[in-house]
């Protein structure tokens, strides 16, 4: 039975070649339809209750999908630079999917002054009009840097750096080219402006997505061929057979085409995990092929034994029958158990893992089918017969390097079996303890090497302004207008203080910062940043802000408040 199964490819070479070629051609047409998915949403189950809360908070306080445009120049606050900056902001507003642009030109400042012994507070745009002189530009700079809401978020303390923050509309399922459209449009505008500023670049989800796609593509081009080269070199070194080195490459190449063709036809995208599939196919598939080749060579060497397994007089087919009897059942069990192991990931609720499970399970199963059909076909056609029995040896590989390595390890097994078992048990306990320290992290930037420009520029934004990463801390009350009450605002302030005391976040902004700022301007130049003491003052101070300036921090009915935290922590755990 087993010998008959493995002899199919050898007995029906023409039909086997035709079937394999046909399937490969059909699969190859799906390669052009492959899609790469690097979106972060695939890391979160669609029905996760926390995701629903997240979406509700985003709907209330605005999307956290933000791209930061970093601009640095020694002469930033000059009429020429500010004019160019204004042109860039206007162009950015016309980019598809850009919902809001926050920049120097959209910000307002509040200024208190004494007139006839009375405090007069006024609110106006930081840039009411483009400056024509250096004096006017310097007044704009001082107005911007005196505002505690913006320093460290939109301006550096020395005034050399400013940021433009783009808030993007949430991606819909129909927006297939969402990230690339935004990234390329913004990058084109920045390229037009790069000669006007010392440093200008963008960092945000569209760029990260674009660079992830580029990295995945380059990994595919590198890891597959590199794995094949290592495999060929290893087999040539240990087995001294060109055929044994070529066969795994052939079966792996066919499996890769079948697998990724299937993904293209079914619309299953490639993701961060998929980059390892070519290496996975080569490593796992070559193990089966190598065992089969070794068994085939043994069958050639022991022709007398192999002839009893196949009535056909062809010594190659007799060797294949010998190979099937000695390795067939283990090979099939290996394919089944490995495929089932990968298939178990189908029960994951995370779409990224499900897609990888489908691809890897199909790859292992397809590799098993290809191996059973193609390897015997190649062996019966190209297998050489010049291997003779070793004199006085039962195994022709007794004196080769792998056998010597195995014999070295057998010394401890033969002479010290108890100590070997105890030592192995201690190692299992040690590594089980170390495994208990594992935790999950899903930071996409950890995919990139430290010397990549994206990582360096992300660090630069963190050092000069605040980190590119954003999360919200949303508080909700059952009482109407709860966050007009000073006691609730103080609770909100305590949460902010707690965040600040951690020493790991770059900034945390809320409605309390806005109220403190206005209160300081009312109290005088040397007053501290403290919350107003009465509900009436709170309501009065809020009149100095447009609703658009507060929508990220407090709901329209003041029942919910939000703290916007920016940071540069790479480890999501």
Coordinates of C-alpha atoms in Angstrom, one line a residue:
X1 CA 0.0 0.0 0.0
X2 CA 2.7 2.5 1.1
X3 CA 5.0 1.5 -1.7
X4 CA 2.2 1.8 -4.3
X5 CA 1.4 5.3 -3.1
X6 CA 5.0 6.5 -3.4
X7 CA 5.4 4.7 -6.8
X8 CA 2.6 6.7 -8.4
X9 CA 4.9 9.5 -9.5
X10 CA 7.5 7.0 -10.7
X11 CA 5.1 4.8 -12.6
X12 CA 3.1 7.6 -14.2
X13 CA 5.8 10.2 -14.8
X14 CA 4.1 11.8 -17.7
X15 CA 0.7 12.1 -16.0
X16 CA 2.3 13.3 -12.8
X17 CA 4.3 16.0 -14.6
X18 CA 1.2 17.1 -16.5
X19 CA -0.9 17.4 -13.3
X20 CA 1.8 19.2 -11.3
X21 CA 2.5 21.6 -14.1
X22 CA -1.2 22.4 -14.6
X23 CA -1.8 23.1 -10.9
X24 CA 1.4 25.2 -10.8
X25 CA 0.3 27.3 -13.8
X26 CA -3.2 27.9 -12.4
X27 CA -1.7 28.9 -9.0
X28 CA 0.8 31.2 -10.6
X29 CA -2.0 33.3 -12.1
X30 CA -3.1 34.1 -8.6
X31 CA 0.3 35.6 -7.6
X32 CA -0.5 38.9 -9.3
X33 CA -3.6 39.2 -7.1
X34 CA -1.7 39.0 -3.8
X35 CA -2.4 41.7 -1.3
X36 CA -0.3 42.9 1.6
X37 CA -2.2 43.8 4.8
X38 CA -0.2 45.6 7.5
X39 CA -3.1 47.3 9.2
X40 CA -3.2 47.3 12.9
X41 CA -6.9 46.5 13.0
X42 CA -6.1 42.8 12.1
X43 CA -4.5 42.5 15.5
X44 CA -7.8 43.1 17.3
X45 CA -10.8 40.7 17.1
X46 CA -13.7 42.5 15.4
X47 CA -16.1 41.5 18.2
X48 CA -13.9 42.3 21.1
X49 CA -15.9 44.4 23.7
X50 CA -12.8 46.6 24.2
X51 CA -12.7 47.3 20.5
X52 CA -16.3 48.5 20.6
X53 CA -15.5 50.8 23.5
X54 CA -12.5 52.1 21.6
X55 CA -14.7 52.9 18.5
X56 CA -17.2 54.7 20.7
X57 CA -14.5 56.8 22.3
X58 CA -13.0 57.6 18.8
X59 CA -16.4 58.6 17.6
X60 CA -16.8 60.9 20.7
X61 CA -13.4 62.6 20.8
X62 CA -12.0 62.2 17.3
X63 CA -9.7 59.7 15.7
X64 CA -6.3 58.8 17.1
X65 CA -5.1 58.1 13.6
X66 CA -2.7 61.0 13.3
X67 CA 0.2 61.8 11.1
X68 CA 2.8 64.3 12.5
X69 CA 4.8 66.4 10.0
X70 CA 8.0 67.6 11.6
X71 CA 9.6 70.9 10.4
X72 CA 12.8 72.3 11.8
X73 CA 14.7 75.4 10.7
X74 CA 16.9 77.9 12.4
X75 CA 15.0 80.7 10.6
X76 CA 11.6 79.3 11.1
X77 CA 10.1 82.5 12.4
X78 CA 10.7 84.7 9.3
X79 CA 8.1 86.0 6.8
X80 CA 9.5 83.8 4.0
X81 CA 9.4 80.6 6.0
X82 CA 6.0 81.3 7.5
X83 CA 4.5 82.1 4.1
X84 CA 5.9 78.8 2.7
X85 CA 4.5 77.0 5.8
X86 CA 1.1 78.5 5.2
X87 CA 1.1 77.3 1.6
X88 CA 2.0 73.8 2.7
X89 CA -0.9 73.7 5.3
X90 CA -3.4 74.8 2.6
X91 CA -2.2 72.0 0.3
X92 CA -2.4 69.4 3.0
X93 CA -6.1 70.2 3.7
X94 CA -6.9 69.0 0.1
X95 CA -5.3 65.6 0.6
X96 CA -7.8 62.7 0.5
X97 CA -8.8 61.2 3.8
X98 CA -7.4 64.2 5.8
X99 CA -10.1 65.3 8.2
X100 CA -8.4 68.0 10.2
X101 CA -5.1 69.9 10.0
X102 CA -3.7 71.4 13.3
X103 CA -0.9 73.8 12.8
X104 CA 0.4 77.2 13.8
X105 CA -2.2 78.8 11.6
X106 CA -5.2 77.1 13.2
X107 CA -4.2 77.8 16.8
X108 CA -5.6 80.6 19.0
X109 CA -4.0 82.2 22.0
X110 CA -5.4 83.9 25.0
X111 CA -3.8 87.0 26.5
X112 CA -4.5 88.9 29.7
X113 CA -3.5 92.5 30.2
X114 CA -4.2 95.4 32.6
X115 CA -6.2 98.3 31.2
X116 CA -7.1 101.2 33.6
X117 CA -6.6 98.9 36.6
X118 CA -8.8 96.1 35.2
X119 CA -7.9 92.8 33.7
X120 CA -8.8 92.4 30.1
X121 CA -8.5 89.0 28.5
X122 CA -8.7 88.6 24.7
X123 CA -8.6 85.6 22.4
X124 CA -7.2 85.7 18.9
X125 CA -5.4 83.6 16.3
X126 CA -1.7 83.2 16.8
X127 CA -1.2 84.2 13.2
X128 CA -4.0 86.7 12.4
X129 CA -2.3 87.4 9.1
X130 CA 1.0 86.5 7.5
X131 CA 3.8 88.7 8.8
X132 CA 5.6 91.1 6.4
X133 CA 8.5 92.0 8.7
X134 CA 10.8 90.2 11.1
X135 CA 9.3 92.2 14.0
X136 CA 5.8 90.8 13.2
X137 CA 7.2 87.3 12.8
X138 CA 8.9 87.6 16.2
X139 CA 5.7 88.7 17.9
X140 CA 4.0 85.6 16.5
X141 CA 6.8 83.4 17.8
X142 CA 6.6 84.9 21.3
X143 CA 2.8 84.5 21.3
X144 CA 3.1 80.8 20.3
X145 CA 5.9 80.0 22.9
X146 CA 4.0 81.7 25.7
X147 CA 1.1 79.2 25.3
X148 CA 1.6 76.2 27.6
X149 CA -0.9 74.1 25.6
X150 CA 1.3 74.1 22.5
X151 CA 4.9 74.0 23.7
X152 CA 6.1 70.4 23.6
X153 CA 3.2 69.4 21.4
X154 CA 3.3 71.7 18.4
X155 CA 6.5 73.8 19.1
X156 CA 9.8 72.9 20.7
X157 CA 10.9 75.1 23.6
X158 CA 13.7 76.8 21.6
X159 CA 11.2 77.5 18.7
X160 CA 13.3 75.8 16.1
X161 CA 10.8 73.0 15.5
X162 CA 7.1 73.1 14.8
X163 CA 4.7 70.3 13.8
X164 CA 1.6 70.0 11.6
X165 CA -0.8 67.3 12.8
X166 CA -3.1 65.6 10.3
X167 CA -6.1 63.8 11.7
X168 CA -7.2 61.1 9.2
X169 CA -10.6 59.7 8.6
X170 CA -11.0 56.1 9.7
X171 CA -10.3 53.6 7.0
X172 CA -13.3 51.8 5.5
X173 CA -13.3 48.3 4.0
X174 CA -13.7 49.9 0.5
X175 CA -10.6 52.0 1.0
X176 CA -8.1 49.5 -0.4
X177 CA -5.3 52.1 -1.1
X178 CA -6.0 54.2 2.0
X179 CA -2.6 54.4 3.5
X180 CA -0.6 54.5 0.3
X181 CA -2.9 57.3 -1.0
X182 CA -2.3 59.4 2.1
X183 CA 1.4 58.7 2.4
X184 CA 2.3 59.4 -1.3
X185 CA 0.1 62.6 -1.4
X186 CA 1.7 64.0 1.7
X187 CA 5.2 62.9 0.7
X188 CA 4.8 64.6 -2.6
X189 CA 4.0 67.9 -0.9
X190 CA 6.9 67.5 1.5
X191 CA 9.3 66.9 -1.3
X192 CA 8.2 70.2 -2.9
X193 CA 9.0 71.9 0.4
X194 CA 12.2 70.2 1.4
X195 CA 14.4 72.9 -0.1
X196 CA 12.7 75.5 2.0
X197 CA 13.4 74.0 5.4
X198 CA 16.4 72.3 7.1
X199 CA 14.4 69.2 8.0
X200 CA 10.9 68.1 7.0
X201 CA 9.4 64.7 7.2
X202 CA 6.2 62.8 8.1
X203 CA 5.6 60.0 10.6
X204 CA 2.3 58.3 11.1
X205 CA 0.3 55.1 10.4
X206 CA 0.3 55.6 6.5
X207 CA 4.1 55.9 6.4
X208 CA 4.6 53.0 8.9
X209 CA 2.2 50.9 6.8
X210 CA 4.0 51.8 3.6
X211 CA 7.4 50.9 5.0
X212 CA 6.1 47.7 6.5
X213 CA 4.9 46.6 3.0
X214 CA 8.3 47.5 1.6
X215 CA 10.0 45.5 4.4
X216 CA 7.8 42.5 3.9
X217 CA 8.5 42.5 0.2
X218 CA 12.2 42.7 0.7
X219 CA 12.1 40.0 3.4
X220 CA 10.3 37.7 0.9
X221 CA 13.1 38.4 -1.7
X222 CA 15.8 37.8 0.9
X223 CA 14.6 35.1 3.2
X224 CA 13.5 32.5 0.6
X225 CA 16.6 32.5 -1.5
X226 CA 18.8 32.7 1.6
X227 CA 17.1 29.7 3.2
X228 CA 17.5 27.8 -0.1
X229 CA 21.3 28.6 -0.2
X230 CA 21.8 27.5 3.4
X231 CA 19.8 24.3 2.7
X232 CA 21.7 23.5 -0.5
X233 CA 25.1 24.1 1.2
X234 CA 24.1 22.0 4.2
X235 CA 22.9 19.0 2.2
X236 CA 26.0 19.1 -0.1
X237 CA 28.2 19.2 2.9
X238 CA 26.6 16.3 4.8
X239 CA 25.2 14.1 2.0
X240 CA 27.7 14.8 -0.8
X241 CA 24.9 14.6 -3.4
X242 CA 23.8 17.2 -5.9
X243 CA 20.5 15.5 -6.5
X244 CA 19.8 15.5 -2.7
X245 CA 20.4 19.2 -2.6
X246 CA 18.2 20.1 -5.7
X247 CA 15.2 18.0 -4.8
X248 CA 14.1 20.0 -1.7
X249 CA 14.6 23.3 -3.7
X250 CA 12.2 22.0 -6.4
X251 CA 9.5 20.8 -4.0
X252 CA 9.8 24.0 -2.0
X253 CA 9.6 26.3 -5.0
X254 CA 6.4 24.4 -6.2
X255 CA 4.9 24.7 -2.7
X256 CA 5.6 28.4 -2.5
X257 CA 3.9 29.0 -5.9
X258 CA 0.9 26.8 -4.9
X259 CA 0.6 28.5 -1.5
X260 CA 0.8 32.2 -2.6
X261 CA -1.2 31.5 -5.7
X262 CA -4.0 30.1 -3.4
X263 CA -3.8 33.2 -1.2
X264 CA -4.1 35.4 -4.3
X265 CA -7.1 33.5 -5.6
X266 CA -8.9 33.5 -2.3
X267 CA -8.1 37.1 -1.4
X268 CA -6.3 36.2 1.9
X269 CA -3.7 38.9 2.4
X270 CA -0.1 38.6 3.3
X271 CA 0.8 40.0 6.8
X272 CA 3.7 40.3 9.1
X273 CA 3.7 36.6 10.0
X274 CA 3.5 35.6 6.3
X275 CA 7.1 36.8 5.7
X276 CA 8.3 33.5 7.4
X277 CA 6.3 31.2 5.2
X278 CA 8.9 30.6 2.4
X279 CA 11.6 29.8 5.1
X280 CA 9.0 27.6 6.9
X281 CA 8.2 25.7 3.7
X282 CA 11.9 25.2 2.9
X283 CA 12.9 24.1 6.4
X284 CA 10.0 21.7 7.1
X285 CA 9.8 20.4 3.5
X286 CA 13.5 19.8 3.2
X287 CA 13.4 17.6 6.3
X288 CA 11.0 15.2 4.7
X289 CA 12.9 15.3 1.3
X290 CA 16.2 14.6 3.0
X291 CA 15.0 11.6 4.9
X292 CA 13.5 10.2 1.7
X293 CA 16.8 10.8 -0.2
X294 CA 18.8 9.0 2.5
X295 CA 16.4 6.1 2.4
X296 CA 16.6 6.0 -1.4
X297 CA 20.4 5.8 -1.2
X298 CA 20.2 3.0 1.3
X299 CA 17.7 1.2 -1.0
X300 CA 20.2 1.5 -3.8
X301 CA 23.0 0.2 -1.6
X302 CA 20.9 -2.7 -0.3
X303 CA 19.6 -3.8 -3.6
X304 CA 19.0 -7.4 -2.5
X305 CA 16.6 -6.2 0.2
X306 CA 15.0 -3.6 -2.0
X307 CA 14.3 -6.1 -4.8
X308 CA 12.0 -8.1 -2.4
X309 CA 9.7 -5.0 -2.1
X310 CA 9.0 -4.3 -5.7
X311 CA 8.6 -6.8 -8.5
X312 CA 9.7 -4.2 -11.1
X313 CA 13.2 -5.0 -12.2
X314 CA 14.2 -1.3 -12.3
X315 CA 16.6 -0.8 -9.3
X316 CA 15.4 2.8 -8.9
X317 CA 11.8 1.7 -8.4
X318 CA 13.0 -1.0 -6.0
X319 CA 14.9 1.7 -4.0
X320 CA 11.8 3.9 -4.0
X321 CA 9.7 1.0 -2.7
X322 CA 12.4 0.5 0.0
X323 CA 12.2 4.2 0.8
X324 CA 8.4 4.1 1.0
X325 CA 8.5 1.2 3.5
X326 CA 11.1 2.8 5.7
X327 CA 10.0 6.4 5.6
X328 CA 6.5 6.5 4.1
X329 CA 4.4 6.2 7.3
X330 CA 6.6 8.6 9.3
X331 CA 6.5 11.1 6.5
X332 CA 2.7 11.1 6.2
X333 CA 2.3 11.3 10.0
X334 CA 4.7 14.2 10.0
X335 CA 2.7 16.1 7.4
X336 CA -0.6 15.4 9.1
X337 CA 0.5 16.4 12.6
X338 CA 2.4 19.5 11.4
X339 CA -0.6 20.7 9.3
X340 CA -2.9 20.1 12.3
X341 CA -0.6 22.0 14.5
X342 CA -0.7 25.1 12.3
X343 CA -4.5 24.6 11.7
X344 CA -5.1 24.9 15.4
X345 CA -4.4 28.6 15.0
X346 CA -7.6 28.9 13.0
X347 CA -9.5 29.1 16.3
X348 CA -7.7 32.3 17.2
X349 CA -10.0 35.4 17.3
X350 CA -7.3 37.5 15.7
X351 CA -7.6 37.9 12.0
X352 CA -3.8 38.2 11.4
X353 CA -3.2 34.8 13.1
X354 CA -6.2 33.2 11.2
X355 CA -4.8 34.3 7.9
X356 CA -1.4 32.9 8.8
X357 CA -2.9 29.6 9.9
X358 CA -4.7 29.2 6.6
X359 CA -1.6 29.9 4.6
X360 CA 0.8 27.7 6.7
X361 CA -1.6 24.8 6.9
X362 CA -2.2 24.8 3.2
X363 CA 1.6 25.1 2.6
X364 CA 2.4 22.0 4.8
X365 CA -0.4 19.9 3.2
X366 CA 0.6 21.0 -0.3
X367 CA 4.3 20.3 0.4
X368 CA 3.3 16.8 1.5
X369 CA 1.4 16.1 -1.7
X370 CA 4.1 17.5 -3.9
X371 CA 6.8 15.5 -2.1
X372 CA 4.9 12.2 -2.6
X373 CA 4.3 12.9 -6.3
X374 CA 7.4 14.7 -7.4
X375 CA 10.3 13.2 -5.4
X376 CA 9.8 9.6 -6.6
X377 CA 9.4 11.0 -10.2
X378 CA 12.7 12.8 -9.9
X379 CA 14.5 9.9 -8.3
X380 CA 13.4 7.4 -10.9
X381 CA 14.5 9.7 -13.7
X382 CA 17.8 11.1 -12.2
X383 CA 18.7 8.9 -9.3
X384 CA 22.2 7.4 -9.7
X385 CA 23.1 3.8 -9.2
X386 CA 26.8 4.1 -8.4
X387 CA 26.4 3.6 -4.7
X388 CA 27.8 0.3 -3.5
X389 CA 27.5 -1.4 -0.2
X390 CA 30.1 -0.5 2.3
X391 CA 32.6 -3.3 3.1
X392 CA 31.7 -4.9 6.4
X393 CA 29.2 -2.2 7.2
X394 CA 25.4 -2.3 7.5
X395 CA 25.0 1.3 6.7
X396 CA 26.9 3.2 4.0
X397 CA 26.8 6.3 6.1
X398 CA 28.6 4.8 9.1
X399 CA 31.8 6.8 8.5
X400 CA 30.4 10.1 7.4
X401 CA 30.3 13.3 9.4
X402 CA 26.6 13.1 10.6
X403 CA 27.1 9.6 11.8
X404 CA 30.2 10.6 13.7
X405 CA 28.3 13.5 15.3
X406 CA 25.5 11.1 16.4
X407 CA 28.0 8.6 17.7
X408 CA 29.6 11.3 19.8
X409 CA 26.2 12.1 21.4
X410 CA 25.5 8.4 22.0
X411 CA 28.5 8.2 24.4
X412 CA 26.5 9.9 27.1
X413 CA 23.4 7.9 26.3
X414 CA 25.2 4.6 26.5
X415 CA 27.5 5.2 29.4
X416 CA 25.6 7.7 31.6
X417 CA 21.9 7.2 30.8
X418 CA 20.6 8.2 34.3
X419 CA 22.6 11.4 34.4
X420 CA 21.6 12.3 30.9
X421 CA 17.9 11.9 31.8
X422 CA 18.3 14.0 35.0
X423 CA 20.2 16.7 33.1
X424 CA 17.5 16.8 30.4
X425 CA 14.8 17.0 33.0
X426 CA 16.6 20.0 34.7
X427 CA 16.8 21.7 31.4
X428 CA 13.1 21.2 30.8
X429 CA 12.3 22.7 34.2
X430 CA 14.6 25.7 33.6
X431 CA 13.3 26.5 30.1
X432 CA 9.7 26.1 31.3
X433 CA 10.3 28.6 34.0
X434 CA 11.8 31.0 31.5
X435 CA 8.9 30.5 29.2
X436 CA 6.5 31.7 31.9
X437 CA 8.1 35.1 31.6
X438 CA 7.0 35.5 28.0
X439 CA 4.5 38.3 27.3
X440 CA 2.7 39.6 24.2
X441 CA 3.7 42.9 22.5
X442 CA 2.3 44.1 19.2
X443 CA 4.3 47.3 18.4
X444 CA 4.7 47.6 14.6
X445 CA 7.9 49.7 14.9
X446 CA 9.7 46.7 16.6
X447 CA 9.7 45.1 13.1
X448 CA 12.3 47.7 11.9
X449 CA 16.0 47.8 12.7
X450 CA 17.2 50.6 14.9
X451 CA 19.2 52.3 12.1
X452 CA 16.2 52.8 9.8
X453 CA 15.4 56.5 9.1
X454 CA 11.8 56.0 10.3
X455 CA 13.1 54.9 13.8
X456 CA 15.6 57.8 14.0
X457 CA 13.0 60.3 12.9
X458 CA 10.5 58.9 15.4
X459 CA 13.1 59.4 18.1
X460 CA 13.8 62.9 16.9
X461 CA 10.1 63.9 17.3
X462 CA 10.1 62.4 20.8
X463 CA 13.1 64.4 21.8
X464 CA 12.1 67.8 20.3
X465 CA 8.3 67.6 20.8
X466 CA 6.4 64.6 22.0
X467 CA 6.2 61.0 20.9
X468 CA 4.1 60.1 17.8
X469 CA 2.1 57.5 19.7
X470 CA -1.3 58.5 21.2
X471 CA -3.7 56.9 23.6
X472 CA -6.8 58.3 25.3
X473 CA -7.9 58.1 28.9
X474 CA -11.7 58.7 28.8
X475 CA -13.7 59.4 32.0
X476 CA -17.5 59.2 32.1
X477 CA -20.0 60.4 34.7
X478 CA -23.7 59.7 35.1
X479 CA -24.3 63.3 36.0
X480 CA -25.1 65.9 33.4
X481 CA -22.5 68.6 33.0
X482 CA -20.2 66.8 35.5
X483 CA -17.1 68.2 34.0
X484 CA -18.2 71.8 34.6
X485 CA -17.9 71.1 38.3
X486 CA -14.6 72.1 39.9
X487 CA -14.5 68.9 42.1
X488 CA -14.8 66.6 39.1
X489 CA -12.2 68.7 37.2
X490 CA -9.8 68.2 40.2
X491 CA -10.4 64.4 39.9
X492 CA -9.5 64.7 36.2
X493 CA -6.4 66.7 37.2
X494 CA -5.4 63.9 39.7
X495 CA -5.5 61.3 36.9
X496 CA -3.3 63.6 34.8
X497 CA -0.9 64.1 37.6
X498 CA -0.7 60.3 38.1
X499 CA 0.2 59.9 34.4
X500 CA 2.8 62.6 34.7
X501 CA 4.4 61.0 37.8
X502 CA 5.0 57.8 35.9
X503 CA 7.9 59.6 34.1
X504 CA 7.4 57.8 30.8
X505 CA 4.8 59.9 28.9
X506 CA 5.8 63.0 27.0
X507 CA 2.6 64.9 27.4
X508 CA -1.0 64.6 28.7
X509 CA -3.5 67.2 27.8
X510 CA -7.1 67.6 28.9
X511 CA -9.8 70.3 29.5
X512 CA -8.1 71.1 32.8
X513 CA -5.0 72.5 30.9
X514 CA -7.2 74.8 28.9
X515 CA -9.0 76.1 32.0
X516 CA -5.7 76.6 33.9
X517 CA -4.3 78.6 31.0
X518 CA -7.2 81.0 30.9
X519 CA -7.3 81.3 34.7
X520 CA -3.6 82.3 34.7
X521 CA -4.2 85.0 32.1
X522 CA -7.1 86.4 34.3
X523 CA -5.0 86.2 37.5
X524 CA -2.0 88.0 36.1
X525 CA 1.4 87.4 34.6
X526 CA 2.9 85.8 37.6
X527 CA 0.0 83.6 38.6
X528 CA 0.3 79.8 38.7
X529 CA -1.5 77.3 36.5
X530 CA -4.4 76.3 38.7
X531 CA -8.0 75.4 38.1
X532 CA -10.7 78.0 38.6
X533 CA -12.5 77.6 41.9
X534 CA -16.2 77.9 40.9
X535 CA -18.5 76.5 38.3
X536 CA -19.3 80.0 37.1
X537 CA -15.7 80.7 36.3
X538 CA -15.4 77.4 34.5
X539 CA -18.3 78.2 32.3
X540 CA -17.0 81.8 31.7
X541 CA -13.5 80.6 30.8
X542 CA -14.8 78.0 28.3
X543 CA -16.3 80.8 26.3
X544 CA -12.8 81.8 25.2
X545 CA -12.5 78.5 23.2
X546 CA -14.2 77.4 20.0
X547 CA -16.0 74.1 20.2
X548 CA -13.5 72.7 17.7
X549 CA -10.7 73.4 20.2
X550 CA -12.4 71.4 22.9
X551 CA -14.0 68.4 21.0
X552 CA -10.9 66.2 21.6
X553 CA -11.1 66.8 25.4
X554 CA -14.8 67.0 26.5
X555 CA -18.1 65.9 25.2
X556 CA -20.8 68.4 24.2
X557 CA -22.9 67.7 27.3
X558 CA -19.8 67.7 29.6
X559 CA -20.6 64.2 30.9
X560 CA -17.4 62.7 29.4
X561 CA -13.8 64.0 29.5
X562 CA -10.8 62.8 27.7
X563 CA -7.0 63.0 28.4
X564 CA -4.9 62.8 25.2
X565 CA -1.5 61.2 26.0
X566 CA 1.4 61.2 23.7
X567 CA 4.5 59.0 24.3
X568 CA 7.3 57.1 22.6
X569 CA 7.0 53.7 24.4
X570 CA 7.9 51.0 22.0
X571 CA 6.8 48.0 24.0
X572 CA 3.0 47.9 23.9
X573 CA 3.0 45.6 26.9

